Short mmCIF file of C-alpha atoms in Angstrom, two decimals:
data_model
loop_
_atom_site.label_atom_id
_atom_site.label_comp_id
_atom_site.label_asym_id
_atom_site.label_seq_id
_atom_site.Cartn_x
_atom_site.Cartn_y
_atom_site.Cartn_z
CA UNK A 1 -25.95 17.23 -13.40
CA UNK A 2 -23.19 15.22 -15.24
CA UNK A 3 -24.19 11.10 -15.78
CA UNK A 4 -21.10 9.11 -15.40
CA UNK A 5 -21.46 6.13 -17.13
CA UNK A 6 -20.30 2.69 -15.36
CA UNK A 7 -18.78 -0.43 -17.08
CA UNK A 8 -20.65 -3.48 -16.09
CA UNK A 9 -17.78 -5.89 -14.98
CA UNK A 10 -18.51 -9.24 -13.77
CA UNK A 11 -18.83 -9.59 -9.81
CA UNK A 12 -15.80 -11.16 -7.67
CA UNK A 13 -13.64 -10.48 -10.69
CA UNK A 14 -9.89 -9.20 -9.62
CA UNK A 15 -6.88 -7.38 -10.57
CA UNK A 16 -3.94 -5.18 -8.89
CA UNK A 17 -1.49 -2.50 -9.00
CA UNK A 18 1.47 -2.35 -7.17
CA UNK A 19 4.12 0.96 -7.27
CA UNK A 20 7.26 -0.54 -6.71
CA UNK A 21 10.47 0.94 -5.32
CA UNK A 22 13.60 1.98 -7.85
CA UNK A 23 17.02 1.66 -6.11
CA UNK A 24 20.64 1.97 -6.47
CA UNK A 25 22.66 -1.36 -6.06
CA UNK A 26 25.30 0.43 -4.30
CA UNK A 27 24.06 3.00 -1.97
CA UNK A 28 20.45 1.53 -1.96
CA UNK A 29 19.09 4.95 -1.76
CA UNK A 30 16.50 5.52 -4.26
CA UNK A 31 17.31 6.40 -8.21
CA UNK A 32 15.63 7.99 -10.66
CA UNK A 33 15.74 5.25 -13.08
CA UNK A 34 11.75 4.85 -14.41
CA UNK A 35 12.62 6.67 -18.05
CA UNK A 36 15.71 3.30 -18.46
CA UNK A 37 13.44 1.16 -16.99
CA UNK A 38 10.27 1.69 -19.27
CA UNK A 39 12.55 2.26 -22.23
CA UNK A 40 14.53 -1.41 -21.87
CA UNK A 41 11.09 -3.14 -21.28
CA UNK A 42 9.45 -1.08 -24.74
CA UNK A 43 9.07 -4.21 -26.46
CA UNK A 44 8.33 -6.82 -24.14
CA UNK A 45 4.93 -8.48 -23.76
CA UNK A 46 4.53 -6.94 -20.45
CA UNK A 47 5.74 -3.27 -21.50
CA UNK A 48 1.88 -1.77 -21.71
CA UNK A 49 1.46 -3.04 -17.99
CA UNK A 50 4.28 -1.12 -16.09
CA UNK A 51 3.81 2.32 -16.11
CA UNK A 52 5.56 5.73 -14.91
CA UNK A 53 4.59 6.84 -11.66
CA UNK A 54 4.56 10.58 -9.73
CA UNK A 55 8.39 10.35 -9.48
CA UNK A 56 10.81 8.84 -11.58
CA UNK A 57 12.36 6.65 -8.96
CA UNK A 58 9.00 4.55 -9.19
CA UNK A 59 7.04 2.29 -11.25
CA UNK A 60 3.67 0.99 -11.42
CA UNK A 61 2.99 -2.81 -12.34
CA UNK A 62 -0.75 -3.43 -13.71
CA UNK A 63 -2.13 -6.83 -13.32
CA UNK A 64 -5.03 -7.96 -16.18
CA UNK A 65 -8.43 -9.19 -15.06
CA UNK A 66 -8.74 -12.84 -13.61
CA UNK A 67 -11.52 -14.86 -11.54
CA UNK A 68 -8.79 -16.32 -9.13
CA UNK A 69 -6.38 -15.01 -7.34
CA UNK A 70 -3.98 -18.36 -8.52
CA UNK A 71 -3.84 -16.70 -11.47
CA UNK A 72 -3.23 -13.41 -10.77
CA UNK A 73 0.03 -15.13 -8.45
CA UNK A 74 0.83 -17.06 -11.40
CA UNK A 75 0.89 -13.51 -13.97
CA UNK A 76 2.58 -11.91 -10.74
CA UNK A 77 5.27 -13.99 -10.65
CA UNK A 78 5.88 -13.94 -14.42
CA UNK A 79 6.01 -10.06 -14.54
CA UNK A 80 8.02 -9.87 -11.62
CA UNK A 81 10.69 -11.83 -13.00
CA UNK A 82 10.49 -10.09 -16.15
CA UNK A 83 10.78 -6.60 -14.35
CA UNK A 84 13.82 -8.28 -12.52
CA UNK A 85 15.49 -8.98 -15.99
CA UNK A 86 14.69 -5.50 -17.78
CA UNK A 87 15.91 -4.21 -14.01
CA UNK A 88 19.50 -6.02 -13.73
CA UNK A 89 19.76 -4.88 -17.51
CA UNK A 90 19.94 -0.95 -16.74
CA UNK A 91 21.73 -1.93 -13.71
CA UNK A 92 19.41 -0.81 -10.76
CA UNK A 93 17.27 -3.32 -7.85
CA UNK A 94 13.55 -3.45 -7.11
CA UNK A 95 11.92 -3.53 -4.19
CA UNK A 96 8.75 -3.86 -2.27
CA UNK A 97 7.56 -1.87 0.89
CA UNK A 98 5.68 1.23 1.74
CA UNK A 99 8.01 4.02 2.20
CA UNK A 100 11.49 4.03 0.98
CA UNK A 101 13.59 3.96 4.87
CA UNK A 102 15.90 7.06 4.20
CA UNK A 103 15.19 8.61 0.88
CA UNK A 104 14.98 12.63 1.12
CA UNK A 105 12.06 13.75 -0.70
CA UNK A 106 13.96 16.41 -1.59
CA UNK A 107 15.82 14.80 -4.32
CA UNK A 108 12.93 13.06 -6.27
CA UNK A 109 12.37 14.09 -9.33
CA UNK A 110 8.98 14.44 -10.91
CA UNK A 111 8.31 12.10 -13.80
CA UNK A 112 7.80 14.78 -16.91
CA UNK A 113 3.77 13.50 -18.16
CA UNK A 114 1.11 16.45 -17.79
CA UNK A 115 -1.14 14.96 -14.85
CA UNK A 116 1.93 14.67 -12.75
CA UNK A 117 3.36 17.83 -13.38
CA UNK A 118 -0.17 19.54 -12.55
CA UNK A 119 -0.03 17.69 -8.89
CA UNK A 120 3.57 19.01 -8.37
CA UNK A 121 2.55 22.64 -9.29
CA UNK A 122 -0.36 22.28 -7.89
CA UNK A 123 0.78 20.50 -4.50
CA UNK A 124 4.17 21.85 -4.03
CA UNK A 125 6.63 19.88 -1.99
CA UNK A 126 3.70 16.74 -1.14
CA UNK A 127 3.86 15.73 -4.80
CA UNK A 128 7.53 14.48 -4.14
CA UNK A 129 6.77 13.37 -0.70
CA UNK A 130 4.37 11.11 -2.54
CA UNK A 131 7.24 9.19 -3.05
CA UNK A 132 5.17 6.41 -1.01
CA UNK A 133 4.28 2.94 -2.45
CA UNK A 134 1.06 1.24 -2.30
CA UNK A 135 -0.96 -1.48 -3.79
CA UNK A 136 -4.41 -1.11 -4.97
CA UNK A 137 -6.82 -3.78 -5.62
CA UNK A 138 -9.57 -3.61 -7.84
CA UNK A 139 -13.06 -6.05 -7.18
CA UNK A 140 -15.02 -6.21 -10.14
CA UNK A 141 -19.29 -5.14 -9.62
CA UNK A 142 -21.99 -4.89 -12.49
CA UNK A 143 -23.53 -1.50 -11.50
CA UNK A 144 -22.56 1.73 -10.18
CA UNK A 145 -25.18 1.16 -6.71
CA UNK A 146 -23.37 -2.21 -6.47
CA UNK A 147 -20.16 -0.36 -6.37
CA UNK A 148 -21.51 2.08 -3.65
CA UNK A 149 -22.48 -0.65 -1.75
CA UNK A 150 -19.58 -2.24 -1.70
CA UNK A 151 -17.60 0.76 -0.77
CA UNK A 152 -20.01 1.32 2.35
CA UNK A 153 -19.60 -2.76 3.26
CA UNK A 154 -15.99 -2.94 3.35
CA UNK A 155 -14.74 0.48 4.81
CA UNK A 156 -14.88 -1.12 8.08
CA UNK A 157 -12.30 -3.16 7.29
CA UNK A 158 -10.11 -0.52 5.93
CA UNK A 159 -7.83 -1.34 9.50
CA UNK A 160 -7.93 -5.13 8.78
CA UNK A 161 -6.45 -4.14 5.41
CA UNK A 162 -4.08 -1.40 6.89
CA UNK A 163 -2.09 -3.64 9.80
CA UNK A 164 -1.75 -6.77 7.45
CA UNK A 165 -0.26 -4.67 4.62
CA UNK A 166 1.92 -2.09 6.86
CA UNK A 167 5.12 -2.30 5.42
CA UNK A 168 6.55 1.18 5.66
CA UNK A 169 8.02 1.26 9.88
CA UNK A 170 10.90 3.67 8.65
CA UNK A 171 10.89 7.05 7.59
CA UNK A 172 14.03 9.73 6.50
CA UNK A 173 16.34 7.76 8.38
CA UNK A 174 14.02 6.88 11.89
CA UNK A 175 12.04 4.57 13.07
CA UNK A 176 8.84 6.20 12.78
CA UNK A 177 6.63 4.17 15.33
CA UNK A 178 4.65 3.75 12.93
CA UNK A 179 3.44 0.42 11.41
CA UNK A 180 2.44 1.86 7.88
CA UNK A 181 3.73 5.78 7.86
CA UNK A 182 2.36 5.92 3.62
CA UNK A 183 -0.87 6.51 4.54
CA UNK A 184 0.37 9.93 6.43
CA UNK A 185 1.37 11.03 3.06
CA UNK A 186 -1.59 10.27 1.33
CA UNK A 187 -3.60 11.98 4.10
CA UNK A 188 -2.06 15.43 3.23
CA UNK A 189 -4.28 15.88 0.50
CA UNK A 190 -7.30 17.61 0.63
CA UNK A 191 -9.89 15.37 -0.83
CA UNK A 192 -8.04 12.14 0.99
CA UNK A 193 -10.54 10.16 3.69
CA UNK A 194 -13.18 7.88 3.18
CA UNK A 195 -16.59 8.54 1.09
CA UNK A 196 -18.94 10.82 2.87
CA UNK A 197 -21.53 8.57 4.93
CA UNK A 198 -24.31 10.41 2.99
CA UNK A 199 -23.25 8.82 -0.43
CA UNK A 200 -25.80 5.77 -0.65
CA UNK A 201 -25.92 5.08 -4.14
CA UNK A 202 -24.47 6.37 -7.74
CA UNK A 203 -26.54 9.14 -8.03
CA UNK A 204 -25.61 9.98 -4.92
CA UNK A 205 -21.90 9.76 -5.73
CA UNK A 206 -22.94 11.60 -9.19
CA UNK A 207 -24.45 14.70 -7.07
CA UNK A 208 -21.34 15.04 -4.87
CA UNK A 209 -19.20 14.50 -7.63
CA UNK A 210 -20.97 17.67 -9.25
CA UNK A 211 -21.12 19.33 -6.14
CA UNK A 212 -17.10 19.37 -6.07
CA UNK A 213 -16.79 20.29 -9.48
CA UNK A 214 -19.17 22.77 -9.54
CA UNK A 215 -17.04 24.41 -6.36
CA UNK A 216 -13.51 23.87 -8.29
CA UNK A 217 -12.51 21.17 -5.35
CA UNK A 218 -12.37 18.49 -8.01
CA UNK A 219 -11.86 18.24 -11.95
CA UNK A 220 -12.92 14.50 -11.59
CA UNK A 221 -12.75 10.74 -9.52
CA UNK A 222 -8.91 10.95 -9.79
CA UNK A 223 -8.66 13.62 -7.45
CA UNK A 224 -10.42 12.02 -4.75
CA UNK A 225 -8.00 10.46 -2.28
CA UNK A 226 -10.26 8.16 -0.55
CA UNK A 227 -9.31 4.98 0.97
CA UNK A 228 -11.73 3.16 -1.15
CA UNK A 229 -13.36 4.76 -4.31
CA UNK A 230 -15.21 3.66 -7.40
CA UNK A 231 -13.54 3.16 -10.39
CA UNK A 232 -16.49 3.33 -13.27
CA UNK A 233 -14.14 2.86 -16.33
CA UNK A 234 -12.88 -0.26 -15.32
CA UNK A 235 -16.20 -1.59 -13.51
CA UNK A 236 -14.63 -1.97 -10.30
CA UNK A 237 -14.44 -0.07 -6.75
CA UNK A 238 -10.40 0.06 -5.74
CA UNK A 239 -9.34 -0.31 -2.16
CA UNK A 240 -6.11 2.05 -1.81
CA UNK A 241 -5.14 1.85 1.61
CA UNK A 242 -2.21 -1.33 1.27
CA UNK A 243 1.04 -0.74 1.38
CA UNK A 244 2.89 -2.37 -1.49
CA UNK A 245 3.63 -5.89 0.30
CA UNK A 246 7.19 -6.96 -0.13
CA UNK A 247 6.48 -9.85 -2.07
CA UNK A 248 4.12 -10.85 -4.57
CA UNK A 249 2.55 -13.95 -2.98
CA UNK A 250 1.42 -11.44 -0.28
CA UNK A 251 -0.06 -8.98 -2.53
CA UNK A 252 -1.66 -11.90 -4.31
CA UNK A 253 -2.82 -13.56 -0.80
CA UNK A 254 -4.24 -9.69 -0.52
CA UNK A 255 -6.34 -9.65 -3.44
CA UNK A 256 -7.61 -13.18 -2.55
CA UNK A 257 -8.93 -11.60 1.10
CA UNK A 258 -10.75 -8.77 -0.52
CA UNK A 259 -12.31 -10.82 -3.21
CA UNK A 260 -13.59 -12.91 -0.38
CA UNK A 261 -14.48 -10.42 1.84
CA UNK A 262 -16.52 -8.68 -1.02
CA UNK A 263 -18.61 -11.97 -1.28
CA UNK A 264 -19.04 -11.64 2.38
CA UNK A 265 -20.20 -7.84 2.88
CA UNK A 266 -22.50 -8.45 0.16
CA UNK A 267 -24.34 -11.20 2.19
CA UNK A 268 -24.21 -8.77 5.24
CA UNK A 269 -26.67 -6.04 6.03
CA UNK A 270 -25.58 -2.60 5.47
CA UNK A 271 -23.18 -1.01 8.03
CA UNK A 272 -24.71 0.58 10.79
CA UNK A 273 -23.96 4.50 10.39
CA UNK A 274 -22.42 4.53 13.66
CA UNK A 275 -19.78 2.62 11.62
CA UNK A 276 -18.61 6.14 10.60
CA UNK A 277 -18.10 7.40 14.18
CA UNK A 278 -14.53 5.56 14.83
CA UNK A 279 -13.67 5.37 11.35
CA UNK A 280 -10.43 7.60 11.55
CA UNK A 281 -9.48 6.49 15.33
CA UNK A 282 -9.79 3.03 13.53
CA UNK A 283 -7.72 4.29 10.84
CA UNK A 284 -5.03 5.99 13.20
CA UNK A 285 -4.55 2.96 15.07
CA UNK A 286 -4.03 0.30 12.49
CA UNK A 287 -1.19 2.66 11.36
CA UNK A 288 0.49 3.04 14.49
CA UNK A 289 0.38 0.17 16.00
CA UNK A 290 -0.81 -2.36 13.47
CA UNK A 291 -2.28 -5.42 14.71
CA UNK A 292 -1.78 -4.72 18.02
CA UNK A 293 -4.41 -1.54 17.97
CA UNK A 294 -7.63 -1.17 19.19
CA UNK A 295 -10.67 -1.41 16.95
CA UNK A 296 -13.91 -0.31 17.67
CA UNK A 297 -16.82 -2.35 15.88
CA UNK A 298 -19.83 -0.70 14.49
CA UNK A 299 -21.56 -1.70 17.67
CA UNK A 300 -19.09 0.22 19.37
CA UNK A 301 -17.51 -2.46 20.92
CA UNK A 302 -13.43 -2.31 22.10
CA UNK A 303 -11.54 -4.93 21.08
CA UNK A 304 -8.14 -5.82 19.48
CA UNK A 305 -7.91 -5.59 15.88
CA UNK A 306 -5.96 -8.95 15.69
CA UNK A 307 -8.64 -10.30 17.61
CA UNK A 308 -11.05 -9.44 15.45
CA UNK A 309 -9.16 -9.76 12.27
CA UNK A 310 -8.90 -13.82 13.59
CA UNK A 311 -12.67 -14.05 14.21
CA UNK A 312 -12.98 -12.47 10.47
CA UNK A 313 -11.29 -14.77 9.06
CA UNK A 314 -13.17 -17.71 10.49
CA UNK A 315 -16.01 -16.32 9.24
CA UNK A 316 -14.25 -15.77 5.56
CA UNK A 317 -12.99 -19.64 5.52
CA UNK A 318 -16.44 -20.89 4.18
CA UNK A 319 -16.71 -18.61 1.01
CA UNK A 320 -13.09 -18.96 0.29
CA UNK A 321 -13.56 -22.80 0.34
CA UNK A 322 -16.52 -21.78 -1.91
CA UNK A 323 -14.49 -20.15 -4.01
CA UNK A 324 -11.64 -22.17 -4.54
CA UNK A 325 -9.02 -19.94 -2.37
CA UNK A 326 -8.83 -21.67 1.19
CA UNK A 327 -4.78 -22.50 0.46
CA UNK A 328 -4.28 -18.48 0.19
CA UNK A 329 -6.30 -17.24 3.05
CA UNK A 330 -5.31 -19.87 5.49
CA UNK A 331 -2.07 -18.72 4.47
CA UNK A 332 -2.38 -15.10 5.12
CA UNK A 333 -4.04 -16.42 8.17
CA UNK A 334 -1.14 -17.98 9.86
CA UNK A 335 1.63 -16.06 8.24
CA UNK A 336 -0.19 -12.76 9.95
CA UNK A 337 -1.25 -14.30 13.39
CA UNK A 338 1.68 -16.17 13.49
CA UNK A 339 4.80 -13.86 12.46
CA UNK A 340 2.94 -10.79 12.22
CA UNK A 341 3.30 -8.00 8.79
CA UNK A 342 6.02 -6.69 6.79
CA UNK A 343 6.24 -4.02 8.87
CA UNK A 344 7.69 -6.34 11.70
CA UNK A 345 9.90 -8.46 9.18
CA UNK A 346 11.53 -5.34 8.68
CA UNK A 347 11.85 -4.04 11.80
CA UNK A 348 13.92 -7.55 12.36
CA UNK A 349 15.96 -7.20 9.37
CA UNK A 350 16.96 -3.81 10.68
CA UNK A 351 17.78 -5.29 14.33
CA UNK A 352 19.72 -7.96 12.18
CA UNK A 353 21.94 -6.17 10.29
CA UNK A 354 22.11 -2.97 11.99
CA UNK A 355 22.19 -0.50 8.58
CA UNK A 356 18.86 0.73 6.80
CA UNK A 357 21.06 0.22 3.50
CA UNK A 358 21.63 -3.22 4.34
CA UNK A 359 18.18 -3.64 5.38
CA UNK A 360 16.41 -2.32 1.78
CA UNK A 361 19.05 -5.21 -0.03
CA UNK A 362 17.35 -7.53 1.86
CA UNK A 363 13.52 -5.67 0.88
CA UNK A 364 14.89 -6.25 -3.14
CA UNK A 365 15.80 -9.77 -2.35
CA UNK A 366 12.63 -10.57 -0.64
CA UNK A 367 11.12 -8.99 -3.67
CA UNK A 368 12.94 -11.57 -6.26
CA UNK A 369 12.04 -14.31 -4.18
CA UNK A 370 14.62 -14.51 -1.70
CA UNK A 371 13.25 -13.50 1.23
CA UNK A 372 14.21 -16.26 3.57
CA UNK A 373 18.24 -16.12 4.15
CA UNK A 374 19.13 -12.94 2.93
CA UNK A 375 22.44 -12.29 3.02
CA UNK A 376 24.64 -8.99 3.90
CA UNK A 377 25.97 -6.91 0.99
CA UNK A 378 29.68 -7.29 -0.84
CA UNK A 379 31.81 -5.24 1.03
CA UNK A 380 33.43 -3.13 -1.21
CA UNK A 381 29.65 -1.26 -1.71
CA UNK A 382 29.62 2.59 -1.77
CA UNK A 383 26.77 3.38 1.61
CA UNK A 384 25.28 6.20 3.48
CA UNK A 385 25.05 4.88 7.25
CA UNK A 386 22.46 5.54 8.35
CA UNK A 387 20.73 4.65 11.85
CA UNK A 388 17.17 4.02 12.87
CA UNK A 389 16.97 6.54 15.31
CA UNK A 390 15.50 10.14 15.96
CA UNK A 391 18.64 12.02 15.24
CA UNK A 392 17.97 14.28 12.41
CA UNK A 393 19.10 12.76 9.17
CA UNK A 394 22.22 15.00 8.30
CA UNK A 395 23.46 14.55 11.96
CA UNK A 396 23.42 10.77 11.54
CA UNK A 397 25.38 10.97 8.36
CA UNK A 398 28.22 13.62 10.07
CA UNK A 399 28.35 11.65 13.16
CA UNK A 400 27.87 7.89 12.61
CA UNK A 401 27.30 5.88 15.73
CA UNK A 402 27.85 2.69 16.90
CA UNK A 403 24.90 -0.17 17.34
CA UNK A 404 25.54 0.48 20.94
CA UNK A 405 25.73 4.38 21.26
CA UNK A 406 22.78 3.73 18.85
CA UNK A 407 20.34 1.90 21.23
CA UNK A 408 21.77 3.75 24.24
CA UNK A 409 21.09 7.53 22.85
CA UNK A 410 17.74 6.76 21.03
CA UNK A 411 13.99 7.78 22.92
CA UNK A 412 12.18 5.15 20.36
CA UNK A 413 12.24 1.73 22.13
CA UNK A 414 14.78 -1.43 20.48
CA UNK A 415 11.81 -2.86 19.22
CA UNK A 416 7.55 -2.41 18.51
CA UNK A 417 6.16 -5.39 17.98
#
């Protein structure tokens, strides 16, 4: 059996990716812009930290290493605006959010590197309905076991991290009823889910890891889809189930909760294994409904997820004053208790302004910074109307309705949340 070697990095130590949305200023469909995009940014400071992603209407922005989430808001911030620039230069908007709100996926283009023309060939028509967007954050640990561990202590809070991220309600044209519908995407693969329960430590992980290759399920850790999964080159383990927030200071006030809630699982015993029992019913209904699902703890209690999200957070307070970073969870606190996730914000952008177009001008304004106030489009803008309903997508295009035929027509209810 195969050692894989693990990079010692130092504990509580952060970073983030976030794949970030390409789109056209007048239609706001998506565009298939990265190849511009990369090449206008080629000589800028930030140019080896935005990469090409599985289609070429995304991109992927790559944090460095810091100790405090300020920081990583403050290098945020700076590489936004400097993807904003290099953006308005080639002439196409950014956004946040999960899932593009009525992109077909069947005019993505795959971006032309060899690992992502394997997964189309390989994956067929999912590789371009991976046109989903998500942020993963990366905690640093100093061993591989440590690494395990952590993996085990936070998966049952893969829902907390789910319903506070969701950010992707809309789907092809529809509402979806769905809080965060990425995930569903990402759950098409075969080696997606969570690490098997019987993976207690890196040798462990080193024998299954054999064990797929060995069976030609996996050439190596990239093709595991899990929700969280080590990451031994960079000396971290990456949580992957966020959807890309649509604005820095949340992704940022997201990186700040995990690095506190690592600190906090690894003062906790172990999970119970009966934590594995509602692990995807936990999964299915921080999707769906988002905060307002049910959770079941690992003592197999019932109880709300926002419920238990607020008595997490009381119990997070202490180490984040410990650490410096009780201004950013108190923050995520309220905002998410108070005025709920992204998902929500959209939903009453849509409700607002009555067009999905409209509503993804407002999801690249909120990314620049804008968010509060946004304002409707020039007029003379080329658009596909489209409605959030559960008409098929080409009938909503031949036959637009009104707001009101709209609302009277559609099965999905006004509003979720």
């Amino acid at each position: 059996m195969d050692q894989i070697p693990f990079v010692s990095s130092a504990p509580n130590t952060l970073g983030i990716e976030l794949e970030l949305q390409l789109i056209d200023p007048r239609s706001f469909d998506l565009t298939a812009a990265s190849d511009e995009l990369l090449a206008q940014l080629a000589n800028h400071p930030i140019a080896d930290r935005v990469k090409p992603e599985i289609t070429r209407s995304m991109i992927e922005l790559n944090s460095s290493v810091h100790e405090h989430p300020v920081g990583l808001l403050a290098e945020m911030r700076e590489m936004r605006d400097a993807l904003c620039e290099a953006a308005d230069a080639v002439g196409v908007g950014v956004a946040g959010g999960g899932a593009h709100p009525f992109m077909r996926w069947q005019e993505r283009s795959i971006s032309d590197t060899p690992r992502f023309q394997y997964l189309a060939e390989m994956y067929g028509y999912l590789a371009r309905q991976f046109t989903v967007f998500g942020q993963h954050i990366h905690l640093g640990v100093k061993s591989g076991d440590d690494a395990i561990r952590l993996v085990q202590g936070i998966s049952p809070y893969v829902p907390h991290f789910i319903a506070m991220s969701a950010s992707s309600p809309y789907c092809e044209g529809v509402d979806t009823l769905f809080s965060c519908c990425r995930l569903n995407a990402v759950n098409s693969f075969p080696l997606a889910g969570h690490m098997p329960a019987e993976v207690t430590d890196w040798y462990r992980f080193e024998a299954h890891l054999a064990q797929l290759r060995d069976s030609g399920l996996a050439d190596s850790i990239k093709d595991l889809y899990w929700d969280i999964r080590p990451k031994p080159e960079f000396g971290t383990v990456e949580i992957r189930v966020c959807d890309t927030p649509l604005t820095v200071e949340r992704a940022c006030q997201m990186a700040a909760f995990a690095q506190a809630l690592a600190v906090l699982v690894a003062r906790d015993p172990q999970p119970d294994p009966k934590a594995w029992l509602a692990y995807r019913s936990n999964h299915f209904q921080a999707c769906r409904f988002g905060l307002h699902g049910n959770y079941v703890t690992p003592d197999g209690e019932r109880v709300r997820l926002a419920d238990h999200l607020r008595a997490l957070f009381t119990r997070l307070m202490p180490i984040a004053e410990e650490m410096g970073t009780t201004d950013m969870l108190t923050g995520l606190r309220d905002e998410i208790l108070r005025t709920g996730n992204d998902a929500r914000w959209l939903r009453n952008q849509f409700h607002r302004v009555r067009e999905l177009p409209l509503m993804v001008e407002s999801m690249t304004r909120a990314w620049r910074g804008e968010r509060a106030g946004v304002q409707g489009a020039e007029q003379g803008a080329v658009r596909r109307r489209i409605r959030a309903t559960s008409e098929p997508l080409q009938a909503a295009l031949a036959s637009p309705m009104t707001p009101a035929q709209a609302e009277a027509t559609s099965p999905w209810p006004p509003r979720l949340h």
